[in-house]
CSV table of C-alpha atoms in Angstrom, one decimal:
chain,number,residue,atom,x,y,z
I,1,MET,CA,-22.4,-12.6,-24.4
I,2,THR,CA,-23.2,-11.8,-28.1
I,3,GLU,CA,-20.1,-10.8,-30.0
I,4,HIS,CA,-20.2,-7.5,-31.8
I,5,PRO,CA,-19.5,-7.9,-35.6
I,6,HIS,CA,-16.7,-5.4,-35.3
I,7,MET,CA,-14.9,-7.6,-32.9
I,8,ALA,CA,-15.3,-10.9,-34.6
I,9,GLU,CA,-11.6,-11.0,-35.3
I,10,ALA,CA,-10.7,-10.8,-31.5
I,11,PRO,CA,-10.8,-14.3,-30.0
I,12,LEU,CA,-10.3,-13.1,-26.4
I,13,LEU,CA,-12.7,-11.1,-24.4
I,14,PHE,CA,-9.9,-8.7,-23.2
I,15,LEU,CA,-6.7,-7.6,-24.8
I,16,ALA,CA,-3.6,-8.7,-23.1
I,17,ALA,CA,-1.8,-6.1,-20.9
I,18,SER,CA,0.9,-5.6,-23.4
I,19,ASP,CA,-1.8,-4.4,-25.9
I,20,GLU,CA,-3.1,-1.6,-23.6
I,21,VAL,CA,-0.5,0.8,-25.1
I,22,PRO,CA,-2.1,2.6,-28.1
I,23,VAL,CA,-0.7,2.2,-31.6
I,24,THR,CA,0.3,5.5,-33.2
I,25,GLY,CA,-2.4,6.6,-35.7
I,26,ALA,CA,-4.8,3.8,-34.5
I,27,LYS,CA,-8.5,4.7,-34.0
I,28,ALA,CA,-11.2,3.1,-32.1
I,29,PRO,CA,-14.1,1.7,-34.1
I,30,SER,CA,-16.8,4.3,-34.6
I,31,TYR,CA,-19.4,2.5,-32.4
I,32,LEU,CA,-16.8,2.6,-29.5
I,33,ARG,CA,-16.2,6.4,-30.1
I,34,ASP,CA,-19.9,7.1,-30.1
I,35,HIS,CA,-20.4,5.0,-26.9
I,36,ARG,CA,-17.6,6.8,-25.1
I,37,LYS,CA,-18.8,10.1,-26.3
I,38,ARG,CA,-22.3,9.5,-25.0
I,39,LEU,CA,-21.2,8.2,-21.7
I,40,ARG,CA,-18.9,11.3,-21.1
I,41,GLU,CA,-21.7,13.6,-22.0
I,42,ARG,CA,-24.1,11.9,-19.6
I,43,PHE,CA,-21.5,12.0,-16.8
I,44,MET,CA,-20.7,15.7,-17.5
I,45,LYS,CA,-24.4,16.7,-17.4
I,46,GLY,CA,-25.5,14.6,-14.5
I,47,GLY,CA,-22.4,13.9,-12.5
I,48,SER,CA,-21.7,10.6,-10.6
I,49,ALA,CA,-25.4,10.1,-9.9
I,50,ALA,CA,-26.0,9.7,-13.7
I,51,VAL,CA,-23.8,6.7,-14.1
I,52,ALA,CA,-23.6,3.2,-12.6
I,53,ASP,CA,-20.4,1.9,-10.9
I,54,TYR,CA,-19.4,-0.1,-13.9
I,55,GLU,CA,-19.9,2.9,-16.1
I,56,MET,CA,-17.7,5.1,-13.8
I,57,LEU,CA,-15.1,2.5,-14.2
I,58,GLU,CA,-15.5,2.6,-18.0
I,59,LEU,CA,-14.7,6.3,-17.8
I,60,VAL,CA,-11.5,5.6,-15.9
I,61,LEU,CA,-10.5,2.7,-18.2
I,62,PHE,CA,-11.0,4.8,-21.4
I,63,ARG,CA,-7.5,6.3,-20.9
I,64,ALA,CA,-5.9,2.9,-20.1
I,65,ILE,CA,-7.4,1.0,-22.9
I,66,PRO,CA,-8.1,3.5,-25.8
I,67,ARG,CA,-9.0,1.1,-28.7
I,68,GLN,CA,-11.2,-1.5,-27.0
I,69,ASP,CA,-14.6,-1.9,-25.5
I,70,VAL,CA,-14.0,-1.7,-21.7
I,71,LYS,CA,-17.5,-2.4,-20.6
I,72,PRO,CA,-16.9,-6.2,-20.1
I,73,LEU,CA,-13.8,-5.5,-18.0
I,74,ALA,CA,-15.6,-2.9,-15.9
I,75,ARG,CA,-18.3,-5.2,-15.2
I,76,ALA,CA,-15.9,-8.1,-14.4
I,77,LEU,CA,-14.0,-5.8,-11.9
I,78,ILE,CA,-17.3,-4.8,-10.2
I,79,GLU,CA,-18.5,-8.4,-10.1
I,80,HIS,CA,-15.2,-9.6,-8.5
I,81,PHE,CA,-14.6,-6.8,-5.9
I,82,GLY,CA,-18.1,-5.6,-5.2
I,83,ASP,CA,-18.3,-1.9,-6.0
I,84,PHE,CA,-16.4,1.1,-7.4
I,85,GLY,CA,-14.6,1.9,-4.1
I,86,ARG,CA,-13.4,-1.6,-3.6
I,87,VAL,CA,-12.1,-1.9,-7.1
I,88,ILE,CA,-10.1,1.3,-6.8
I,89,ALA,CA,-8.7,0.3,-3.4
I,90,ALA,CA,-8.0,-3.3,-4.3
I,91,PRO,CA,-4.3,-4.4,-4.0
I,92,ASP,CA,-2.2,-4.2,-7.2
I,93,ALA,CA,-1.7,-8.1,-7.3
I,94,GLN,CA,-5.4,-8.8,-7.0
I,95,LEU,CA,-6.2,-6.3,-9.8
I,96,ARG,CA,-3.7,-7.9,-12.1
I,97,GLY,CA,-5.4,-11.3,-11.4
I,98,ILE,CA,-8.3,-10.1,-13.4
I,99,ASN,CA,-8.1,-11.1,-17.1
I,100,GLY,CA,-7.5,-7.9,-19.1
I,101,VAL,CA,-5.9,-5.9,-16.3
I,102,GLY,CA,-2.4,-4.9,-16.9
I,103,GLU,CA,0.0,-2.1,-15.9
I,104,ALA,CA,-1.8,0.7,-17.6
I,105,VAL,CA,-5.2,-0.2,-15.9
I,106,VAL,CA,-3.7,-0.6,-12.5
I,107,CYS,CA,-1.9,2.8,-12.9
I,108,GLU,CA,-5.2,4.5,-13.8
I,109,LEU,CA,-7.1,3.0,-11.0
I,110,LYS,CA,-4.3,4.0,-8.4
I,111,ILE,CA,-4.3,7.5,-9.8
I,112,VAL,CA,-8.0,7.7,-9.0
I,113,GLU,CA,-7.5,6.3,-5.5
I,114,ALA,CA,-4.7,8.7,-4.7
I,115,ALA,CA,-6.7,11.6,-6.0
I,116,ALA,CA,-9.7,10.6,-3.8
I,117,GLN,CA,-7.4,10.3,-0.8
I,118,ARG,CA,-5.7,13.7,-1.5
I,119,LEU,CA,-9.0,15.5,-1.9
I,120,ALA,CA,-10.4,14.0,1.4
I,121,ARG,CA,-7.1,14.8,3.2
I,122,ALA,CA,-7.2,18.4,2.1
I,123,LYS,CA,-10.5,19.0,3.8
I,124,VAL,CA,-9.2,18.1,7.2
I,125,MET,CA,-5.4,19.0,7.4
I,126,GLN,CA,-4.7,22.3,9.2
I,127,ARG,CA,-8.4,22.6,10.2
I,128,ALA,CA,-10.0,22.2,13.7
I,129,VAL,CA,-11.2,18.8,14.1
I,130,ILE,CA,-14.3,19.8,16.0
I,131,SER,CA,-15.6,22.0,13.2
I,132,SER,CA,-14.8,19.4,10.4
I,133,TRP,CA,-15.7,16.1,12.2
I,134,ASP,CA,-17.7,14.7,9.3
I,135,ALA,CA,-14.8,15.5,7.0
I,136,VAL,CA,-12.5,13.6,9.3
I,137,LEU,CA,-14.8,10.6,9.2
I,138,ASP,CA,-15.1,10.8,5.5
I,139,TYR,CA,-11.3,10.9,5.1
I,140,CYS,CA,-10.8,7.9,7.4
I,141,HIS,CA,-13.4,6.0,5.4
I,142,THR,CA,-11.7,7.0,2.1
I,143,VAL,CA,-8.2,5.9,3.2
I,144,MET,CA,-9.1,2.8,5.2
I,145,ALA,CA,-12.6,1.3,4.8
I,146,HIS,CA,-11.7,-1.0,1.9
I,147,ARG,CA,-8.4,-2.3,3.1
I,148,GLU,CA,-7.9,-6.0,3.4
I,149,ILE,CA,-5.4,-5.8,6.2
I,150,GLU,CA,-5.6,-3.8,9.4
I,151,GLN,CA,-4.0,-0.3,9.4
I,152,PHE,CA,-3.3,1.9,12.4
I,153,ARG,CA,-3.2,5.6,11.9
I,154,ILE,CA,-2.8,8.5,14.2
I,155,LEU,CA,-4.1,12.0,13.7
I,156,PHE,CA,-2.0,14.6,15.7
I,157,LEU,CA,-3.6,17.8,17.0
I,158,ASP,CA,-2.2,21.0,18.3
I,159,ARG,CA,-3.5,23.0,21.3
I,160,LYS,CA,-6.3,24.4,19.3
I,161,ASN,CA,-7.3,20.9,18.1
I,162,VAL,CA,-6.2,21.6,14.7
I,163,LEU,CA,-5.0,18.6,12.7
I,164,ILE,CA,-1.2,19.1,12.1
I,165,ALA,CA,-0.3,15.6,11.0
I,166,ASP,CA,-1.8,12.3,9.9
I,167,GLU,CA,0.5,9.2,9.9
I,168,GLU,CA,0.3,5.6,9.3
I,169,GLN,CA,1.8,4.0,12.4
I,170,ALA,CA,1.6,0.3,11.5
I,171,ARG,CA,0.1,-2.4,9.3
I,172,GLY,CA,-0.9,-5.9,10.2
I,173,THR,CA,-2.9,-8.8,9.1
I,174,VAL,CA,-6.6,-9.3,8.4
I,175,ASP,CA,-7.4,-9.2,12.1
I,176,HIS,CA,-4.4,-7.8,13.9
I,177,VAL,CA,-2.1,-4.8,13.8
I,178,PRO,CA,0.9,-4.3,16.2
I,179,VAL,CA,0.7,-1.2,18.2
I,180,TYR,CA,3.3,0.1,20.6
I,181,PRO,CA,2.0,2.8,23.0
I,182,ARG,CA,5.6,4.1,23.6
I,183,GLU,CA,6.1,4.8,19.9
I,184,VAL,CA,2.8,6.5,19.7
I,185,VAL,CA,3.5,9.0,22.4
I,186,LYS,CA,7.1,9.4,21.3
I,187,ARG,CA,5.9,10.5,17.8
I,188,ALA,CA,3.4,12.9,19.4
I,189,LEU,CA,6.2,14.6,21.3
I,190,GLU,CA,8.4,14.8,18.2
I,191,LEU,CA,5.5,16.6,16.3
I,192,ASN,CA,4.9,18.9,19.3
I,193,ALA,CA,1.3,17.6,19.3
I,194,SER,CA,-1.1,18.1,22.2
I,195,ALA,CA,-3.7,15.6,21.5
I,196,LEU,CA,-4.3,12.3,19.5
I,197,ILE,CA,-7.0,10.6,17.7
I,198,LEU,CA,-6.3,6.9,17.0
I,199,VAL,CA,-7.8,5.3,13.9
I,200,HIS,CA,-7.8,1.8,12.7
I,201,ASN,CA,-9.9,-0.4,10.4
I,202,HIS,CA,-11.5,-3.8,10.7
I,203,PRO,CA,-11.3,-5.6,7.3
I,204,SER,CA,-14.2,-7.7,8.4
I,205,GLY,CA,-16.4,-4.7,8.1
I,206,ASP,CA,-17.6,-4.9,11.7
I,207,PRO,CA,-16.3,-2.0,13.7
I,208,THR,CA,-17.0,-3.7,17.1
I,209,PRO,CA,-13.8,-3.4,19.2
I,210,SER,CA,-12.0,-6.4,20.4
I,211,GLU,CA,-10.6,-6.9,23.9
I,212,ALA,CA,-7.2,-6.2,22.3
I,213,ASP,CA,-8.5,-2.9,20.9
I,214,ILE,CA,-9.8,-1.8,24.3
I,215,SER,CA,-6.6,-2.9,26.1
I,216,VAL,CA,-4.2,-1.0,23.8
I,217,THR,CA,-6.3,2.1,23.8
I,218,GLN,CA,-6.2,2.2,27.6
I,219,GLN,CA,-2.4,1.7,27.6
I,220,ILE,CA,-2.0,4.6,25.1
I,221,GLU,CA,-4.4,6.8,27.1
I,222,ALA,CA,-2.3,6.2,30.3
I,223,ALA,CA,1.0,6.8,28.6
I,224,ALA,CA,-0.3,10.0,26.9
I,225,LYS,CA,-1.7,11.3,30.2
I,226,VAL,CA,1.7,10.9,32.0
I,227,LEU,CA,3.2,13.2,29.3
I,228,GLY,CA,0.4,15.7,29.3
I,229,LEU,CA,-1.1,14.6,26.1
I,230,SER,CA,-4.9,14.1,25.5
I,231,LEU,CA,-6.3,11.0,23.7
I,232,HIS,CA,-9.5,12.5,22.2
I,233,ASP,CA,-10.9,9.3,20.6
I,234,HIS,CA,-10.2,6.0,19.1
I,235,LEU,CA,-12.1,5.4,15.8
I,236,ILE,CA,-12.6,1.9,14.4
I,237,ILE,CA,-13.6,2.1,10.7
I,238,GLY,CA,-15.8,-0.6,9.2
I,239,LYS,CA,-17.0,-1.0,5.6
I,240,SER,CA,-19.8,1.3,5.9
I,241,SER,CA,-19.8,2.6,9.5
I,242,GLU,CA,-17.5,3.5,12.3
I,243,LEU,CA,-17.3,3.2,16.1
I,244,SER,CA,-16.1,6.0,18.4
I,245,PHE,CA,-14.6,4.8,21.7
I,246,ARG,CA,-15.6,8.2,23.2
I,247,ALA,CA,-19.2,8.0,22.1
I,248,GLU,CA,-19.4,4.4,23.4
I,249,GLY,CA,-18.0,5.4,26.8
I,250,LEU,CA,-14.8,3.5,26.4
I,251,LEU,CA,-12.7,6.5,27.0
């Protein structure tokens, strides 16, 4: 990569994490200010469709690293993790393993991730699941699709199929998560729920259910039925698609 003349004094591609905090009164070079202004204007006029993934990351990194060209870091993050979503959802430790990523960068990325999850959650909570099914799927993908370990969540519904609670029940490994049917139905009774939707992710990206997935679903369905609870569905979230036990005839 050709070094910009204004950056000749910097021997490293990225500043160290401790250098991310701005110095009072310091200003970014004019060419950086112009680049940031143009990128912000393009984004404001055209929205997310007007910028590439690495440019969206640049916009996020501007706040964390105010006096440095962040394009190389944005490209490095995309190259390492794959796309914008995977960068935002990457574990803290893995993010810090990228040269140039310090506490300020991790914080900004996690703020964006949390905001995306809250926005998606707001579209489904206290709403009838049947009338907002696409929003439910979007929420599940936002929260779980890019996780590197399996996560098991339960959506609790009332008698009108309104989503009254969404809770993470367990976390596991890359290919297994411990689920205890008794704990699932116990929590449903505590919340005075009438129905459940089970959701878990497959970090491999393939939402095809395993024999263990099918078995535990049958156990939860049987336990729920005894207590007058309905198991509406079990969703397996892959990287870009999902599988519904109900649609596949597994419930």
